[in-house]
């Protein structure tokens, strides 16, 4: 079984058209395809948005009998599917189920002309599933026959976001190790990083698991219930259990990207000036001048291999659950302890209304 990368993600949202307007206008995505009852998608309407190599499907149920309705009732808008690219869906599905993943949907083949896409689905964490996707023939279709492609000018340029860097996933207290074990034993991932994050009186445990291809990374976080209740507990309450807390998109030139997004109305979690005062001492040979970082509110850290620059957006949802991260890697392959703490401190200020 070869899990090469993330093929796409699917969000269940209350209104796919309105969410698409937001993601396109604020974040620069484009509508690349759409489907609904008229294309053979039963009980739902879905829009495929693209930017860089990112594919994001927004799906809304049209009635109460589609599973998206139950998901939205429990969790509100959020990531429902992380789709993984595989070279052989049937073999991968069989192997994953044999190793302990719960089967969600048996393999289905979609074909139109020479384009063939096969998918199947297994459980991931909480109500989030992993769709296995195998693509054959020309890659001009998303799901041949059930998504109608739009005319997108691929030469238009101007993409600010490139690929999905990682997903951060909150799990209830006591489930972190079991979730890590699940990804190691069932999906063959390796644990690459581990951190205890202290934010004021609160604490959280974090472990990062990654696919052998290094293209799929999950940062798993559980609250430390021996400390004061904090934002991870809040996420679990507001979301209603385990779920994707943020999706991180890579960019080149993070300070100009953040400036462009802010000009379009995207709001970011704020970092206090003292962070930047101490930055030059903490990270030598900063990849970006500290004044540019300060102006954009971008955080910098380093790992063994290089630097990484990060910022969190505010959540755009009423439950204050899912948000996005923008990240630029200047050589760094993992994460840096200083940034994780600072990012969660900024998020704390936003959630407590101090920011
Ligand atoms: Fe992150």
Short mmCIF file of C-alpha atoms and ligand atoms in Angstrom, two decimals:
data_model
loop_
_atom_site.label_atom_id
_atom_site.label_comp_id
_atom_site.label_asym_id
_atom_site.label_seq_id
_atom_site.Cartn_x
_atom_site.Cartn_y
_atom_site.Cartn_z
CA UNK A 1 0.00 0.00 0.00
CA UNK A 2 1.40 3.36 -1.02
CA UNK A 3 -0.19 6.52 0.41
CA UNK A 4 1.44 9.22 -1.70
CA UNK A 5 -0.25 12.43 -0.56
CA UNK A 6 -3.48 14.28 0.09
CA UNK A 7 -5.68 14.08 -3.00
CA UNK A 8 -8.26 16.51 -1.62
CA UNK A 9 -10.16 17.47 1.48
CA UNK A 10 -13.93 17.70 1.82
CA UNK A 11 -15.67 20.08 4.17
CA UNK A 12 -19.29 19.71 5.11
CA UNK A 13 -20.77 23.18 5.30
CA UNK A 14 -24.23 24.66 5.84
CA UNK A 15 -24.24 26.38 2.46
CA UNK A 16 -21.59 25.37 -0.08
CA UNK A 17 -22.28 28.33 -2.35
CA UNK A 18 -21.79 30.90 0.40
CA UNK A 19 -18.72 29.12 1.80
CA UNK A 20 -17.26 29.00 -1.72
CA UNK A 21 -17.78 32.74 -2.11
CA UNK A 22 -15.81 33.25 1.11
CA UNK A 23 -12.93 30.90 0.22
CA UNK A 24 -12.69 32.34 -3.31
CA UNK A 25 -12.97 36.01 -2.37
CA UNK A 26 -10.88 35.95 0.78
CA UNK A 27 -8.37 33.15 0.11
CA UNK A 28 -8.12 33.16 -3.69
CA UNK A 29 -9.58 29.73 -4.47
CA UNK A 30 -11.39 29.15 -7.78
CA UNK A 31 -14.42 26.96 -8.48
CA UNK A 32 -13.08 24.15 -10.67
CA UNK A 33 -16.06 21.80 -10.74
CA UNK A 34 -19.49 21.26 -9.31
CA UNK A 35 -21.98 18.50 -8.84
CA UNK A 36 -25.47 17.94 -7.50
CA UNK A 37 -28.63 15.96 -8.28
CA UNK A 38 -28.34 16.99 -11.96
CA UNK A 39 -24.94 15.25 -12.26
CA UNK A 40 -25.91 12.20 -10.24
CA UNK A 41 -24.87 13.26 -6.72
CA UNK A 42 -27.78 12.28 -4.54
CA UNK A 43 -29.03 14.56 -1.79
CA UNK A 44 -26.16 17.03 -1.88
CA UNK A 45 -24.51 19.84 -3.75
CA UNK A 46 -20.72 19.97 -3.93
CA UNK A 47 -18.27 22.53 -5.26
CA UNK A 48 -14.62 21.75 -5.96
CA UNK A 49 -12.31 24.66 -5.21
CA UNK A 50 -8.68 24.69 -6.28
CA UNK A 51 -5.59 26.79 -5.67
CA UNK A 52 -1.97 25.75 -6.25
CA UNK A 53 -2.06 21.98 -5.80
CA UNK A 54 -4.84 22.19 -3.19
CA UNK A 55 -8.23 20.63 -3.94
CA UNK A 56 -11.03 21.37 -1.49
CA UNK A 57 -14.59 20.12 -1.88
CA UNK A 58 -17.41 21.98 -0.14
CA UNK A 59 -20.51 19.85 0.31
CA UNK A 60 -23.94 20.76 1.66
CA UNK A 61 -26.80 18.32 2.18
CA UNK A 62 -30.05 19.13 0.39
CA UNK A 63 -32.13 17.22 2.92
CA UNK A 64 -31.85 15.36 6.21
CA UNK A 65 -31.09 11.96 4.71
CA UNK A 66 -27.53 12.73 3.52
CA UNK A 67 -24.76 11.95 6.08
CA UNK A 68 -23.57 15.57 5.83
CA UNK A 69 -26.79 16.64 7.60
CA UNK A 70 -25.97 14.52 10.65
CA UNK A 71 -22.33 15.71 10.61
CA UNK A 72 -23.42 19.37 10.51
CA UNK A 73 -25.93 18.79 13.28
CA UNK A 74 -23.22 17.32 15.51
CA UNK A 75 -20.17 19.38 14.56
CA UNK A 76 -21.13 22.42 12.53
CA UNK A 77 -19.03 23.25 9.45
CA UNK A 78 -15.77 21.32 9.33
CA UNK A 79 -13.44 18.88 7.61
CA UNK A 80 -15.30 15.61 7.05
CA UNK A 81 -12.95 13.80 4.67
CA UNK A 82 -9.18 13.75 4.22
CA UNK A 83 -8.70 11.99 0.89
CA UNK A 84 -5.47 10.11 0.34
CA UNK A 85 -3.86 9.36 -3.00
CA UNK A 86 -3.12 5.64 -3.47
CA UNK A 87 -1.81 3.54 -6.36
CA UNK A 88 -4.36 0.73 -5.92
CA UNK A 89 -7.63 1.50 -4.12
CA UNK A 90 -8.90 -2.05 -3.87
CA UNK A 91 -5.67 -3.38 -2.38
CA UNK A 92 -5.31 -0.38 -0.02
CA UNK A 93 -8.93 -0.66 1.15
CA UNK A 94 -8.57 -4.36 1.84
CA UNK A 95 -5.27 -3.90 3.66
CA UNK A 96 -6.49 -0.99 5.81
CA UNK A 97 -9.67 -2.81 6.81
CA UNK A 98 -7.65 -5.94 7.54
CA UNK A 99 -5.35 -3.88 9.80
CA UNK A 100 -8.25 -2.42 11.76
CA UNK A 101 -9.76 0.59 9.92
CA UNK A 102 -13.56 0.54 9.90
CA UNK A 103 -14.95 0.23 6.37
CA UNK A 104 -17.12 3.21 5.36
CA UNK A 105 -17.58 2.77 1.59
CA UNK A 106 -16.44 -0.10 -0.65
CA UNK A 107 -14.50 0.72 -3.85
CA UNK A 108 -16.48 2.59 -6.56
CA UNK A 109 -15.19 3.30 -10.08
CA UNK A 110 -16.00 6.56 -11.89
CA UNK A 111 -15.15 6.75 -15.60
CA UNK A 112 -15.72 9.11 -18.48
CA UNK A 113 -13.67 8.86 -21.64
CA UNK A 114 -10.13 7.90 -20.66
CA UNK A 115 -10.37 9.41 -17.17
CA UNK A 116 -10.90 6.77 -14.49
CA UNK A 117 -11.04 7.47 -10.76
CA UNK A 118 -11.63 4.80 -8.14
CA UNK A 119 -12.49 5.67 -4.54
CA UNK A 120 -13.23 3.87 -1.28
CA UNK A 121 -13.55 5.12 2.28
CA UNK A 122 -12.38 4.03 5.72
CA UNK A 123 -12.61 5.58 9.18
CA UNK A 124 -9.99 8.04 10.43
CA UNK A 125 -10.64 9.80 13.76
CA UNK A 126 -13.91 11.02 15.24
CA UNK A 127 -16.39 11.36 12.35
CA UNK A 128 -13.60 12.18 9.88
CA UNK A 129 -13.03 9.54 7.20
CA UNK A 130 -10.19 8.85 4.77
CA UNK A 131 -11.24 8.53 1.15
CA UNK A 132 -8.74 6.52 -0.89
CA UNK A 133 -8.37 7.90 -4.41
CA UNK A 134 -6.71 6.25 -7.40
CA UNK A 135 -6.49 8.28 -10.61
CA UNK A 136 -5.91 6.86 -14.07
CA UNK A 137 -5.85 8.39 -17.55
CA UNK A 138 -5.79 12.15 -18.11
CA UNK A 139 -6.14 14.15 -14.90
CA UNK A 140 -8.69 16.50 -16.41
CA UNK A 141 -11.61 15.26 -14.31
CA UNK A 142 -12.15 15.28 -10.55
CA UNK A 143 -14.79 12.55 -10.25
CA UNK A 144 -15.64 11.61 -13.85
CA UNK A 145 -19.34 11.64 -14.56
CA UNK A 146 -20.53 13.18 -11.29
CA UNK A 147 -18.61 16.49 -11.15
CA UNK A 148 -18.92 18.89 -14.07
CA UNK A 149 -15.65 20.74 -14.65
CA UNK A 150 -15.74 24.54 -14.97
CA UNK A 151 -13.57 26.64 -17.24
CA UNK A 152 -10.73 27.66 -14.94
CA UNK A 153 -7.93 29.71 -16.40
CA UNK A 154 -4.96 27.70 -15.10
CA UNK A 155 -2.59 30.29 -16.55
CA UNK A 156 -4.13 33.13 -14.53
CA UNK A 157 -1.44 32.84 -11.82
CA UNK A 158 -1.57 34.78 -8.61
CA UNK A 159 -1.98 31.71 -6.39
CA UNK A 160 -1.02 32.54 -2.82
CA UNK A 161 -1.43 29.03 -1.40
CA UNK A 162 0.44 25.98 -2.69
CA UNK A 163 -0.17 22.69 -0.88
CA UNK A 164 -1.57 21.31 2.36
CA UNK A 165 1.30 21.14 4.85
CA UNK A 166 -0.46 19.42 7.74
CA UNK A 167 -3.71 18.94 9.63
CA UNK A 168 -4.05 19.63 13.36
CA UNK A 169 -6.50 17.29 15.03
CA UNK A 170 -7.91 17.64 18.56
CA UNK A 171 -8.76 14.41 20.35
CA UNK A 172 -10.40 13.96 23.78
CA UNK A 173 -8.14 13.44 26.81
CA UNK A 174 -6.79 9.90 26.96
CA UNK A 175 -7.10 9.27 23.21
CA UNK A 176 -3.78 10.70 21.98
CA UNK A 177 -1.71 7.53 22.31
CA UNK A 178 -4.47 5.33 20.90
CA UNK A 179 -4.81 7.65 17.89
CA UNK A 180 -1.03 7.65 17.31
CA UNK A 181 -1.05 3.84 17.56
CA UNK A 182 -3.97 3.66 15.07
CA UNK A 183 -2.04 5.70 12.49
CA UNK A 184 1.13 3.72 13.04
CA UNK A 185 -0.42 0.28 12.96
CA UNK A 186 -3.19 0.75 10.39
CA UNK A 187 -1.81 3.43 8.08
CA UNK A 188 1.93 2.78 8.54
CA UNK A 189 2.64 6.37 9.67
CA UNK A 190 5.65 7.23 11.87
CA UNK A 191 5.69 9.53 14.89
CA UNK A 192 8.08 12.38 14.02
CA UNK A 193 7.61 14.95 16.79
CA UNK A 194 6.33 15.20 20.33
CA UNK A 195 5.70 18.26 22.47
CA UNK A 196 4.10 19.37 25.72
CA UNK A 197 2.68 22.85 25.18
CA UNK A 198 2.08 25.15 28.13
CA UNK A 199 -0.16 28.15 27.57
CA UNK A 200 -0.56 30.05 30.83
CA UNK A 201 -2.27 27.70 33.30
CA UNK A 202 -3.29 25.32 30.53
CA UNK A 203 -1.42 22.42 29.01
CA UNK A 204 -1.71 20.15 25.98
CA UNK A 205 0.10 17.10 24.69
CA UNK A 206 0.94 16.96 21.01
CA UNK A 207 2.34 14.18 18.83
CA UNK A 208 2.90 14.43 15.09
CA UNK A 209 2.45 11.43 12.79
CA UNK A 210 3.51 11.32 9.14
CA UNK A 211 3.08 8.98 6.17
CA UNK A 212 6.18 7.18 4.84
CA UNK A 213 5.94 9.46 1.75
CA UNK A 214 6.25 12.43 4.19
CA UNK A 215 3.40 14.10 2.29
CA UNK A 216 0.62 13.53 4.84
CA UNK A 217 1.15 14.95 8.34
CA UNK A 218 -1.27 14.97 11.27
CA UNK A 219 -0.53 17.00 14.40
CA UNK A 220 -2.59 15.31 17.11
CA UNK A 221 -3.40 17.29 20.26
CA UNK A 222 -5.08 16.28 23.52
CA UNK A 223 -5.80 18.53 26.51
CA UNK A 224 -3.95 18.04 29.81
CA UNK A 225 -6.92 17.69 32.13
CA UNK A 226 -4.75 18.05 35.25
CA UNK A 227 -4.34 21.75 34.37
CA UNK A 228 -6.84 24.56 33.85
CA UNK A 229 -9.46 23.97 31.14
CA UNK A 230 -8.44 25.62 27.87
CA UNK A 231 -8.89 26.01 24.16
CA UNK A 232 -8.51 22.30 23.30
CA UNK A 233 -11.28 21.43 25.77
CA UNK A 234 -13.35 24.24 24.25
CA UNK A 235 -12.75 22.93 20.73
CA UNK A 236 -13.84 19.42 21.77
CA UNK A 237 -16.99 20.81 23.41
CA UNK A 238 -17.92 23.20 20.61
CA UNK A 239 -17.09 20.74 17.83
CA UNK A 240 -18.65 17.81 19.66
CA UNK A 241 -15.68 15.43 19.87
CA UNK A 242 -12.50 14.76 17.90
CA UNK A 243 -12.03 16.77 14.73
CA UNK A 244 -9.80 18.88 12.53
CA UNK A 245 -8.86 22.03 14.42
CA UNK A 246 -6.86 23.59 11.59
CA UNK A 247 -5.59 22.95 8.08
CA UNK A 248 -2.19 24.44 7.24
CA UNK A 249 -1.56 25.70 3.72
CA UNK A 250 1.95 26.50 2.49
CA UNK A 251 2.83 29.74 0.78
CA UNK A 252 5.93 31.33 -0.74
CA UNK A 253 6.52 34.78 0.70
CA UNK A 254 4.35 34.60 3.81
CA UNK A 255 4.47 38.28 4.75
CA UNK A 256 3.11 39.42 1.39
CA UNK A 257 0.54 36.59 1.40
CA UNK A 258 -0.67 37.65 4.86
CA UNK A 259 -0.85 41.27 3.67
CA UNK A 260 -2.91 40.26 0.62
CA UNK A 261 -5.27 38.07 2.67
CA UNK A 262 -5.71 40.74 5.35
CA UNK A 263 -6.59 43.28 2.63
CA UNK A 264 -9.36 40.88 1.53
CA UNK A 265 -10.77 40.72 5.04
CA UNK A 266 -9.06 37.62 6.51
CA UNK A 267 -8.46 38.11 10.24
CA UNK A 268 -5.45 36.63 12.01
CA UNK A 269 -4.73 35.82 15.67
CA UNK A 270 -2.55 38.61 17.08
CA UNK A 271 0.90 38.29 18.58
CA UNK A 272 2.11 40.83 21.17
CA UNK A 273 5.05 43.14 20.29
CA UNK A 274 7.22 41.48 22.99
CA UNK A 275 7.39 38.31 20.85
CA UNK A 276 9.17 40.24 18.10
CA UNK A 277 11.43 42.11 20.54
CA UNK A 278 12.94 38.79 21.65
CA UNK A 279 12.91 37.13 18.23
CA UNK A 280 16.30 38.14 16.85
CA UNK A 281 17.97 36.61 19.92
CA UNK A 282 15.97 33.39 19.74
CA UNK A 283 16.37 32.77 15.98
CA UNK A 284 19.66 33.80 14.45
CA UNK A 285 19.92 34.76 10.74
CA UNK A 286 16.17 35.39 10.39
CA UNK A 287 14.93 34.45 6.90
CA UNK A 288 12.76 37.58 6.80
CA UNK A 289 13.52 41.01 8.35
CA UNK A 290 12.00 41.26 11.82
CA UNK A 291 10.14 44.47 10.94
CA UNK A 292 8.32 42.68 8.10
CA UNK A 293 7.43 39.85 10.47
CA UNK A 294 6.19 42.31 13.09
CA UNK A 295 4.04 44.17 10.54
CA UNK A 296 2.46 40.92 9.31
CA UNK A 297 2.31 39.28 12.78
CA UNK A 298 4.15 36.22 11.43
CA UNK A 299 5.96 33.90 13.86
CA UNK A 300 9.34 32.32 13.17
CA UNK A 301 10.98 29.23 14.57
CA UNK A 302 13.58 26.75 13.52
CA UNK A 303 14.16 23.04 13.64
CA UNK A 304 17.31 21.09 12.94
CA UNK A 305 17.03 21.73 9.18
CA UNK A 306 15.92 25.33 8.82
CA UNK A 307 13.33 27.98 9.61
CA UNK A 308 9.55 27.96 9.48
CA UNK A 309 7.21 30.95 9.45
CA UNK A 310 3.62 30.56 10.62
CA UNK A 311 0.41 32.38 11.46
CA UNK A 312 -3.10 31.27 12.48
CA UNK A 313 -6.27 32.81 11.08
CA UNK A 314 -9.24 33.46 13.32
CA UNK A 315 -11.93 30.82 13.06
CA UNK A 316 -14.57 31.78 10.50
CA UNK A 317 -17.27 29.61 12.03
CA UNK A 318 -19.97 30.36 14.59
CA UNK A 319 -18.76 27.53 16.83
CA UNK A 320 -15.22 29.00 16.69
CA UNK A 321 -13.83 25.61 15.73
CA UNK A 322 -12.04 25.13 12.38
CA UNK A 323 -9.46 27.72 11.37
CA UNK A 324 -6.56 27.86 8.93
CA UNK A 325 -2.81 28.19 9.25
CA UNK A 326 -0.52 29.78 6.69
CA UNK A 327 3.01 28.37 6.77
CA UNK A 328 6.21 28.98 4.84
CA UNK A 329 9.02 26.47 5.20
CA UNK A 330 12.52 27.78 4.69
CA UNK A 331 14.25 24.42 5.05
CA UNK A 332 12.45 23.29 8.23
CA UNK A 333 11.04 19.77 7.96
CA UNK A 334 9.26 19.48 11.31
CA UNK A 335 7.97 22.01 13.85
CA UNK A 336 9.53 24.35 16.40
CA UNK A 337 8.58 24.36 20.07
CA UNK A 338 8.66 28.16 20.43
CA UNK A 339 6.20 28.76 17.61
CA UNK A 340 3.68 26.17 18.75
CA UNK A 341 3.46 27.82 22.16
CA UNK A 342 3.26 31.33 20.66
CA UNK A 343 0.62 30.28 18.11
CA UNK A 344 -1.59 28.79 20.82
CA UNK A 345 -1.07 31.84 23.04
CA UNK A 346 -2.25 34.03 20.14
CA UNK A 347 -5.25 31.75 19.63
CA UNK A 348 -6.03 31.98 23.37
CA UNK A 349 -6.09 35.78 23.19
CA UNK A 350 -8.44 35.62 20.19
CA UNK A 351 -10.80 33.14 21.88
CA UNK A 352 -10.86 35.08 25.13
CA UNK A 353 -11.60 38.28 23.26
CA UNK A 354 -8.37 40.00 24.33
CA UNK A 355 -6.87 40.17 20.83
FE1 LIG B 1 -0.29 23.79 12.60
#
